[in-house]
Coordinates of C-alpha atoms and ligand atoms in Angstrom, one line a residue:
X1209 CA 112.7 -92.9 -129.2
X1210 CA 114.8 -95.7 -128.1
X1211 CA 112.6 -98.3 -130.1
X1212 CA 112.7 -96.0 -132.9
X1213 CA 116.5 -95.8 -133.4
X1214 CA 116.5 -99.6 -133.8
X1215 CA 114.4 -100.2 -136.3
X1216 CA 110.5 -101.4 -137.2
X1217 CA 110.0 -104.9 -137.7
X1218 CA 107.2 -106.5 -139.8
X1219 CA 106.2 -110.2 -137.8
X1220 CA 104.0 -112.6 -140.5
X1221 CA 102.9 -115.7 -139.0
X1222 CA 99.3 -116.8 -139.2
X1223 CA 99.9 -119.3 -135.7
X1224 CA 99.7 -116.5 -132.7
X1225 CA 102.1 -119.0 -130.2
X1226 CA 104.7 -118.1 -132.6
X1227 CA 103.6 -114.2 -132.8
X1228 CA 104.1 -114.2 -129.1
X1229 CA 107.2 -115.6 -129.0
X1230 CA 108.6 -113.0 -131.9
X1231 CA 107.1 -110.4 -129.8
X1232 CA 109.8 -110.6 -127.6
X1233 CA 111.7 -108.9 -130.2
X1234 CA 110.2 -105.8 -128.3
X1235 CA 112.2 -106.0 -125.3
X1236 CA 115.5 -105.4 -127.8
X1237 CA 114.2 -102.2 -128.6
X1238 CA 112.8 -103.1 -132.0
X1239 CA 109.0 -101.9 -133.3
X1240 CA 106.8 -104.5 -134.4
X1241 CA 104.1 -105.3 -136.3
X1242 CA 102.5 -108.1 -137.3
X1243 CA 100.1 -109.4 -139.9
X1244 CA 98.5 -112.8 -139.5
X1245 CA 97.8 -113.6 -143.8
X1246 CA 99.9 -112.4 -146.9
X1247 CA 97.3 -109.7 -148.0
X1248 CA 97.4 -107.8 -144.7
X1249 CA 101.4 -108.6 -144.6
X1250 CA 102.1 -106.9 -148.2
X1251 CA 99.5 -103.8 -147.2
X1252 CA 100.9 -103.2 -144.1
X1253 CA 105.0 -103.7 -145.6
X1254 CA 103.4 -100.5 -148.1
X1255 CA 102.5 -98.3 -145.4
X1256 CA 104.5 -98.6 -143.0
X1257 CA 108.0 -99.4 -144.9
X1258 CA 109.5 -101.7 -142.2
X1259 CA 113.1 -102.1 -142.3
X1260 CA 113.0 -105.7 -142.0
X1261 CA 110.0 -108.5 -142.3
X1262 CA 110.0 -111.8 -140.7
X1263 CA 108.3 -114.5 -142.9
X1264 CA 106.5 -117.6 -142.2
X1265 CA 106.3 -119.9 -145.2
X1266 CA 103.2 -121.9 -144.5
X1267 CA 100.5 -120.0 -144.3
X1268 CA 96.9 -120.6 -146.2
X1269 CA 95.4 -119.1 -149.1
X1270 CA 98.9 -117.3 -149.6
X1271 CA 102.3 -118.9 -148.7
X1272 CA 105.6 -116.8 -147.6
X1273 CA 107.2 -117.5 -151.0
X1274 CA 104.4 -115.6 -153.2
X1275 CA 104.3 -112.9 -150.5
X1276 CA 107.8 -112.6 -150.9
X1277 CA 108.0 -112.5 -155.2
X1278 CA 105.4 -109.9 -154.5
X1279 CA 107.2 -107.9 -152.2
X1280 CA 110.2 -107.8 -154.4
X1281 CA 107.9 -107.3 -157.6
X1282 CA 106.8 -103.9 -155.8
X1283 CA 109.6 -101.2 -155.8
X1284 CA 107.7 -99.8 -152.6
X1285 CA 108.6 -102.8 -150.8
X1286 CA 111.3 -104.5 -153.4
X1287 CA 114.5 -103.2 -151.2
X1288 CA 113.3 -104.3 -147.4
X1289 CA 115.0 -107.6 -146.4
X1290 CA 113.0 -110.6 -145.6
X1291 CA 114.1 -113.4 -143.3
X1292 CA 112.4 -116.7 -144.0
X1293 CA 110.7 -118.6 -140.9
X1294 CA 111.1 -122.6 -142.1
X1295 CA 110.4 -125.6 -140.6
X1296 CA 113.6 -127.4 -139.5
X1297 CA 113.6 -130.4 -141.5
X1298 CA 112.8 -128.5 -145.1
X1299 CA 115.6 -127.6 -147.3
X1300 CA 113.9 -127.4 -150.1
X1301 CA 112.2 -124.4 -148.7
X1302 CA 115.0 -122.7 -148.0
X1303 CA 116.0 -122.6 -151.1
X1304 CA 113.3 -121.5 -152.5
X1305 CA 113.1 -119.1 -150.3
X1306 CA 116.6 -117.6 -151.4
X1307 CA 115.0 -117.6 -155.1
X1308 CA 112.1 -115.9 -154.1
X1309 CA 114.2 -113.2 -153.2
X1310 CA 115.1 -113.8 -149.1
X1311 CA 118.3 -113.0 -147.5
X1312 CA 118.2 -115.4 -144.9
X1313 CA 115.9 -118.1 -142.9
X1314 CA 115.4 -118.8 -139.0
X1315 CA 114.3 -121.9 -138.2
X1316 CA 111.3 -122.9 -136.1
X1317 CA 111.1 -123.8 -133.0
X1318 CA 112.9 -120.8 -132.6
X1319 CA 116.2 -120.5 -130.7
X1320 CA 115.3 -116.7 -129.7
X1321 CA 118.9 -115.7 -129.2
X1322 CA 120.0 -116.6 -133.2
X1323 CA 116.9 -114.9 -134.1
X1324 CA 117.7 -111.8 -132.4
X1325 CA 121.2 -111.9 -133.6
X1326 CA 120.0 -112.3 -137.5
X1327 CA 117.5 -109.6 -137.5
X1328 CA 120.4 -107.4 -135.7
X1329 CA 123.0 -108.3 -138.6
X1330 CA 120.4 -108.0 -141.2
X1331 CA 119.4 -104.8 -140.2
X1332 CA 122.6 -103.2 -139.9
X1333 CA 123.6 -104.9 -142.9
X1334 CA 120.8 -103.1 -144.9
X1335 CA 121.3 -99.6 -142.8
X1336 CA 125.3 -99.6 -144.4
X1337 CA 124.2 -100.6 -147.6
X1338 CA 121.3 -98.2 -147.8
X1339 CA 124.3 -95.7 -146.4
X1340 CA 126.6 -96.7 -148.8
X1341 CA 124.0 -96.4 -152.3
X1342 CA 123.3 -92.9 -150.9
X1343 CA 127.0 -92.0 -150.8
X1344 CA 127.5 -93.4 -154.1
X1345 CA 124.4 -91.6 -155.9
X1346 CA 125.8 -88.2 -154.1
X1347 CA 129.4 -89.0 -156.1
X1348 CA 127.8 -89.6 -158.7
X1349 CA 125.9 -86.3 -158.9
X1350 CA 129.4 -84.7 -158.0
X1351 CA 131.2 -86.3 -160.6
X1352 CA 128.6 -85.2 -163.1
X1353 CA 129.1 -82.1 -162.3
X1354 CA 132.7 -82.1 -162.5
X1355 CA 132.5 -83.8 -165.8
X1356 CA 130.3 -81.5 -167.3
X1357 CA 132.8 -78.4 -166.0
X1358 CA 135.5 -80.0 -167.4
X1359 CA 133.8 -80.3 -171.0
X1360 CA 132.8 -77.0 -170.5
X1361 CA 136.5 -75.8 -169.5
X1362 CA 137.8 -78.1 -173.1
X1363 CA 135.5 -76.4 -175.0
X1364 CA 137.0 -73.3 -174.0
X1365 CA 140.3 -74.3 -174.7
X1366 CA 139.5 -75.7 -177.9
X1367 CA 138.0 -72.1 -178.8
X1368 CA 141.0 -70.4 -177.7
X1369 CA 143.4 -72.7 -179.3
X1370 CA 141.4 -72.0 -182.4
X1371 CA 141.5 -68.3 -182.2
X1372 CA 144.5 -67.8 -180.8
X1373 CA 146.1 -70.0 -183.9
X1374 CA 143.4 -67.6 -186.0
X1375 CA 145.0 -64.7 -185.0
X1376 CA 148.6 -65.8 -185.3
X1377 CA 148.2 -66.5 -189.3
X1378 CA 147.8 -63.3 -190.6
X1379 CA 150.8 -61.2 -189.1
X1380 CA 152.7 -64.9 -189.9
X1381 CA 152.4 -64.2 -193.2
X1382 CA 153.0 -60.8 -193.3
X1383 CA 156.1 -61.3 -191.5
X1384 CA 156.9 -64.2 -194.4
X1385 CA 156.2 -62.0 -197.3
X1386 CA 158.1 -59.2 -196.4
X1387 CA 161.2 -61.2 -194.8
X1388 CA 161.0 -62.7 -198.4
X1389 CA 161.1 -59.1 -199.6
X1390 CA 164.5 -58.2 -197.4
X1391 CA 166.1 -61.3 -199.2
X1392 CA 165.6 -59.8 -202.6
X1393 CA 168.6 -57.5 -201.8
X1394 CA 170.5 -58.8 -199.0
X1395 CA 174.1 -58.5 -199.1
X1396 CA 175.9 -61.6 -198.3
X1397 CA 176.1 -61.4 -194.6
X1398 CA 172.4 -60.5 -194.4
X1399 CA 171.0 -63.3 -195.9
X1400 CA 172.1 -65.8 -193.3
X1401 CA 169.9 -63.5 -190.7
X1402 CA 167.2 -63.6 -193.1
X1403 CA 167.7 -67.1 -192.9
X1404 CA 167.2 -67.5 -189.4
X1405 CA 163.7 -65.3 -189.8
X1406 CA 162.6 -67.4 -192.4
X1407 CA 163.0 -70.7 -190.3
X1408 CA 161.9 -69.3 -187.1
X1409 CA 158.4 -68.0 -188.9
X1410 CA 158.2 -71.4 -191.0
X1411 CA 158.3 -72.7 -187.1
X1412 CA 155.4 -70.6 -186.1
X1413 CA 153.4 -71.4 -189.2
X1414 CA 153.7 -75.5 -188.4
X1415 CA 153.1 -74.4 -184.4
X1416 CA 149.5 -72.7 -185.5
X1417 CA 148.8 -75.1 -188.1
X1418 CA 148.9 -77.7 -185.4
X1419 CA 146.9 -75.9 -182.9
X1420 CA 144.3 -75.5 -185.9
X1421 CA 144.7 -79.4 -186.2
X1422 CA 144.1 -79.7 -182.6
X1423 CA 141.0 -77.6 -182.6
X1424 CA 139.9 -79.7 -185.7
X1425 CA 140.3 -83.2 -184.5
X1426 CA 138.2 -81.9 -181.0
X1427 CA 135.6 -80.9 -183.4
X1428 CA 135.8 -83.9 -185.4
X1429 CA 136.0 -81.8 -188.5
X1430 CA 138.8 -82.8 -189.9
X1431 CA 138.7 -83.1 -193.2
X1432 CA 139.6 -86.5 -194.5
X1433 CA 140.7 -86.8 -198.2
X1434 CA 141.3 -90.5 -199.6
X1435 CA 142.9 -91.9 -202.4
X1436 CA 145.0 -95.1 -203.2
X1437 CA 148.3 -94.2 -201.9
X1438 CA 151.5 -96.6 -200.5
X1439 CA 152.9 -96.4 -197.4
X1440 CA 156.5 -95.6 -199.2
X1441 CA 154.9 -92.6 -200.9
X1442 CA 154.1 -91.5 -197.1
X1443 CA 157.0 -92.1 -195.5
X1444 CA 160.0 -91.1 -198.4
X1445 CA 159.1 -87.6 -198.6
X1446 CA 159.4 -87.4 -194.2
X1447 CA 162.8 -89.2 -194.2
X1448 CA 164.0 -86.9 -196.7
X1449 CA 163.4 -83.9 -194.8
X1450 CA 164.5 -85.0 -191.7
X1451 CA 167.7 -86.2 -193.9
X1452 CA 170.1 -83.7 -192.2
X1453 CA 169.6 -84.0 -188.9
X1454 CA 169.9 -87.6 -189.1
X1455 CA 173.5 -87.2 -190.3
X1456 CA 173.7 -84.6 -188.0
X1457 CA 172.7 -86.9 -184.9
X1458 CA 174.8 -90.1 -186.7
X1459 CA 171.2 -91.8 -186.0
X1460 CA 170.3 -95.3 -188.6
X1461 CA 167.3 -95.1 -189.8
X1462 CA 165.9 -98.3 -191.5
X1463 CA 162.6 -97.9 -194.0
X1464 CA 161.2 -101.0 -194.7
X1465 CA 157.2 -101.1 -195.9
X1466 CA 157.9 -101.8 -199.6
X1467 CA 156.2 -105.1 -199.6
X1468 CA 153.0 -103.6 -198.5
X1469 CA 149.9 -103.3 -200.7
X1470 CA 148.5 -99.9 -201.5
X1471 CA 145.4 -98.3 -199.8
X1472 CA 142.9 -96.0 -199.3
X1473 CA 143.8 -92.6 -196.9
X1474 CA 144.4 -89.5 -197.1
X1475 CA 148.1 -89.4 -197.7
X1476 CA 148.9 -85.5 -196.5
X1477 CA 147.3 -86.2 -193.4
X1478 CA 149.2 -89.5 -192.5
X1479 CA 152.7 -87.7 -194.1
X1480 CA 151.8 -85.3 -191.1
X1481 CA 151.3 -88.2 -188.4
X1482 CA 154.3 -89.7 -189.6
X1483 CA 156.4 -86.4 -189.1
X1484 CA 155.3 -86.2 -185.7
X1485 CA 156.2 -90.0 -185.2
X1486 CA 159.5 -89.7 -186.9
X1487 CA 160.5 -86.3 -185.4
X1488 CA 159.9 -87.4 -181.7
X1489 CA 161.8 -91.0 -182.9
X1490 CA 164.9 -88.2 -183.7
X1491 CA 164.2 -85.9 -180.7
X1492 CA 164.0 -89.0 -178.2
X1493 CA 167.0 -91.0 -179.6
X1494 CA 170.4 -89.9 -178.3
X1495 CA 173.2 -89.6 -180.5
X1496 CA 174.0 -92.6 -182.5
X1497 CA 170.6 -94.5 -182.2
X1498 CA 169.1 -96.5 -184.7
X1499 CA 165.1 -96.3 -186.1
X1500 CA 163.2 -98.3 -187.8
X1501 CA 160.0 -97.9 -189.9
X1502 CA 158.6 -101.3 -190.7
X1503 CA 155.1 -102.0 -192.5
X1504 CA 153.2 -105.2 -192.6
X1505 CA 149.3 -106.8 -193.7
X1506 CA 148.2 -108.5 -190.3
X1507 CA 145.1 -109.7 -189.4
X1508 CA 143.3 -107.4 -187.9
X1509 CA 140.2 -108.2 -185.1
X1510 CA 137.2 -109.4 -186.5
X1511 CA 137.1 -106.7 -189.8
X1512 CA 139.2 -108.1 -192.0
X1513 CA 143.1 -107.7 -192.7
X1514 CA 144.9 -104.3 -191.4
X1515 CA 147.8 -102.4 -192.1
X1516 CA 150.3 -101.9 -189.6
X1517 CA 153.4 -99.4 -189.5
X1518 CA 155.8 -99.7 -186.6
X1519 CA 157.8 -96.8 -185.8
X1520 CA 160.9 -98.1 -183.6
X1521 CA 163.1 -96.1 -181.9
X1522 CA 166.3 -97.0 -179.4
X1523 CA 165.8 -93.8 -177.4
X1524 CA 164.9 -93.0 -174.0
X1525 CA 161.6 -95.1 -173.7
X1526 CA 158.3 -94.2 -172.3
X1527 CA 157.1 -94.8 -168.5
X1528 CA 154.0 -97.3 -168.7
X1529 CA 152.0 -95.0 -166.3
X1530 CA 152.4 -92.1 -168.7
X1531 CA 151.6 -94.2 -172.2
X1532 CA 148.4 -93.3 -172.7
X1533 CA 148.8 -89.6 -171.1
X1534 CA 150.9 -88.6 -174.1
X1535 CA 148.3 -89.0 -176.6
X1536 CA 146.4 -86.2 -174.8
X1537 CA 146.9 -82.5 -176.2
X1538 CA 149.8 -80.5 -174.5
X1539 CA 150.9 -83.0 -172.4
X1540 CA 155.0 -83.4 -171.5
X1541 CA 156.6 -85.7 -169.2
X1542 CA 159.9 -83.3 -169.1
X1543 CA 160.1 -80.0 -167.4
X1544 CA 159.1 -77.1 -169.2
X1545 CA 162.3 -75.5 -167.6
X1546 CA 164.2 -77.7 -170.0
X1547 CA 161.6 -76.8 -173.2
X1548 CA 163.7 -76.7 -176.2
X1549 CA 161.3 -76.2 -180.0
X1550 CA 163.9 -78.0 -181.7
X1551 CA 162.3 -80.6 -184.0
X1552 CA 165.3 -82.8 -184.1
X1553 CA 167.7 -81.9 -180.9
X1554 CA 167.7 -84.8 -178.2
X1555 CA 165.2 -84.1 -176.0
X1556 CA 163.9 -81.0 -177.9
X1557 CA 160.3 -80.7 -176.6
X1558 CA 157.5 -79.5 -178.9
X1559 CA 154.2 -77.7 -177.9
X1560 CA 152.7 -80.9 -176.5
X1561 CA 150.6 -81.6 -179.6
X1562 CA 152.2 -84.1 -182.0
X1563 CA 150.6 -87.4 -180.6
X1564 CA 147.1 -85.8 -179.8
X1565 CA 147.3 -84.7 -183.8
X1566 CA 148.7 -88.2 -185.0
X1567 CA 145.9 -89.9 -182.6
X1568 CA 143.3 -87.8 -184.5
X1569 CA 144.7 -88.3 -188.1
X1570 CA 144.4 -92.2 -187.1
X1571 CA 141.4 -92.4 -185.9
X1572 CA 139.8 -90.2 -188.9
X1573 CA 141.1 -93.0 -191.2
X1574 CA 139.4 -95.4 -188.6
X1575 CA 142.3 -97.2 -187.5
X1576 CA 144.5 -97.3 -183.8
X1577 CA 147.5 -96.3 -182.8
X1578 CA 149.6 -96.9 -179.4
X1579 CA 153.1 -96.8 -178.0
X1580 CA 155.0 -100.0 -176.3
X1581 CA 158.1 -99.3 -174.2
X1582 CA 159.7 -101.4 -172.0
X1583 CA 160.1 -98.2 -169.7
X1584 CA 161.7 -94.6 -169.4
X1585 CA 165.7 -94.9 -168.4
X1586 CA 168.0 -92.2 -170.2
X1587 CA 170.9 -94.1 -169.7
X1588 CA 169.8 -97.5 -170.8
X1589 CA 167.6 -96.2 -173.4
X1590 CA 165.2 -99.1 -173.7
X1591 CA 163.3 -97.5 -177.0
X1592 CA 159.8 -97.4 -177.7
X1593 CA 157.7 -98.5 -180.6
X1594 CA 154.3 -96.4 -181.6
X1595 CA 152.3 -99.1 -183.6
X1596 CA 149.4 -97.8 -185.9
X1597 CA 147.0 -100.5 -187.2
X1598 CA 144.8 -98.8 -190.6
X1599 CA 141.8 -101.0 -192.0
X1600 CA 142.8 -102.5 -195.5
X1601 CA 139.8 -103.4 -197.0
X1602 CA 137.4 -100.5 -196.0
X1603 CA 139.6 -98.0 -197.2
X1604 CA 139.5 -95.9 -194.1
X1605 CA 136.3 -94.2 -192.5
X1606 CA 135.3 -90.7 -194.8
Ligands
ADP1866 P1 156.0 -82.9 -178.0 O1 155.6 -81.7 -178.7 O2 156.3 -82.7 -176.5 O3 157.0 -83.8 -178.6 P2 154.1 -85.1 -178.5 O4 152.6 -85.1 -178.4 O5 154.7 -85.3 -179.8 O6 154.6 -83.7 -177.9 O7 154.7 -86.1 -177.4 C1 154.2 -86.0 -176.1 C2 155.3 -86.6 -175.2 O8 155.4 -88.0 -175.4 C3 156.7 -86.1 -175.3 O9 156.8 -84.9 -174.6 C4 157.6 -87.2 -174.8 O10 157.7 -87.2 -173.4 C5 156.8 -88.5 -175.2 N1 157.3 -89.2 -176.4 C6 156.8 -89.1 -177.6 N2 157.4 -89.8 -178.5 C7 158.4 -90.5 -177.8 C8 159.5 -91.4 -178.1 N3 159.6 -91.9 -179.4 N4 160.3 -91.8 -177.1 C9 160.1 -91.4 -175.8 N5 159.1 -90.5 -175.5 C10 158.3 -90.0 -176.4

């Protein structure tokens, strides 16, 4: 049992004086075998899967080195280590025996103790490795798994997302249609509550058409329509709308992408990135902030020139271990305790989908888009800057 536990050794060495002396090996506690030629060496390494072989180099009819290419050539016997035997004065053999595939050499005459010691450290060596490729290949299967439930679980949210946003249309614009109604004769006072209906449903409306967005870009069906279009005509018609609350909020906002050529896209689908860009540029900015919109033909990487549109803000910057993270659907770095819908209040958090939807619209046209901030400090407000790179010349991916 004893000699078990430490391990069977294969001994190949066609001189018997220096099988005798290996046989010493016994006394450690180690099985042995032996094999006096290459053939008998390779057929008994099959049966018998020792966990470690001791090699002489110069044998006849076939040397150590070919019995050890052949060895590794067989995935029955390709993972048992091999220790070279070599006379003392060859270095060239040793080397060759490293390219035949050994992991170390003794050399002859023996000093017994190193060669117990090497065939102890190889062994173990092997054991934790052999350990360690099990314990990976388990994770593995594990993580798999995992993966697979969690694709499983997106699916499921996707569906909902899609279903719920489904199911939210219809009464939305019943509730529309007949607010609309009410208006018709509203007295004064009235109307302004009417008012308030009206925006709070036109809210709703943009909420579910995002989570339809959402469910679209997941399914990567959404639809793309291109045409030549400039990035002024994209951008004008957002800054107008968000006009207000910029004098509202004192912010600056600077637009400057006339000098850039037109292109192919799909111009309502990058007005909507561009809201959600703009919109978090307002809700992130305190008071008094400036933002800048700037557009410029650089060279992109390898596929010819790009567009690129750099949305600047001096707000409260973006923590680099959460940069990425907020491209993914419904995430928040605030509290929801704090949750605000306002599109344009400071800090006014949305339902977590604006940069998953921009991402999407992006990547439909076959470009990138990423955010660069110094940091997240509300005080110091070091700004961020969400860069979006569109291919020029390709006209965007249908
Ligand atoms: P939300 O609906 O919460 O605005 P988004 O997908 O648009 O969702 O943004 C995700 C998160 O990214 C936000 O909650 C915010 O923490 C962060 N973020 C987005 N834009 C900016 C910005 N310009 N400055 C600072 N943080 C930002």
């Amino acid at each position: 049992m004893e000699a078990l536990q430490q391990g069977t050794v294969l001994l190949v060495d066609d001189q018997p004086a220096n099988l005798a002396v290996l046989m010493n090996l016994r006394t450690y506690g180690y099985r042995l075998l032996t094999a006096r030629d290459g053939a008998t060496a390779l057929a008994r390494a099959v049966e018998q899967q020792p966990e470690l072989i001791l090699l002489d180099v110069m044998m006849p009819e076939m040397d150590g080195f070919e019995v050890c290419r052949r060895l590794k050539a067989d995935p029955a016997t390709a993972d048992i280590p091999i220790i070279f035997m070599t006379a003392l004065s060859d270095t060239t053999d040793k080397v060759k025996g490293f390219q035949a595939g050994a992991v170390d050499y003794v050399v002859k005459p023996f000093q017994f103790d190193e060669v117990v010691a090497r065939v102890r450290a190889h062994l173990t060596l092997h054991r934790l490795l052999t350990e360690m490729e099990m314990l990976v290949a388990a994770r593995t299967v594990e993580l798999q798994q995992a993966n697979a439930t969690l694709e499983r679980l997106d699916a499921h949210k996707s569906d909902f997302i899609q279903i719920a946003a489904h199911e939210l249309r219809t009464p939305l614009t019943i509730i529309k249609g007949y607010t609309q109604l009410l208006r018709r004769d509203a007295t004064p006072e009235q109307m302004d509550r009417i008012a308030g209906i009206l925006a709070g449903v036109e809210r709703m409306q943009a909420v579910a058409e995002s989570m339809l967005d959402v469910a679209r870009i997941d399914e990567k069906a959404l639809p793309v329509h291109l045409r030549t279009t400039t990035l002024a005509e994209i951008c004008r018609p957002v800054l107008d709308d968000l006009a207000l609350a910029v004098v509202e909020r004192n912010l600056t906002v600077t637009l400057a992408v006339d000098t850039t050529p037109p292109f192919n896209a799909d111009p309502v689908l990058l007005r909507k990135a561009m809201e959600q860009l703009l919109s978090n540029a307002l809700k992130y900015t305190p008071d008094g902030g400036q933002i800048t919109v700037q557009g410029q033909v650089v060279t992109g990487n390898g596929n010819g020139p790009e567009l690129e549109l750099v949305v600047a803000d001096s707000g409260i910057g973006i923590d680099p271990a959460v940069r990425e993270l907020i491209f993914e659907k419904f995430y928040q770095t605030g509290e929801v305790a704090f949750h605000s819908s306002s599109r344009t209040k400071f800090k006014g958090g949305g339902p977590g989908l604006g940069l998953a939807i921009t991402r999407g619209i992006i990547a439909a046209h076959g470009g990138q888009i990423w955010a660069e901030s110094p940091g997240y400090d509300e005080v110091a407000c070091p700004g961020s800057r969400f860069i979006i790179r569109l291919p020029l010349t390709s006209g965007g991916v249908p």
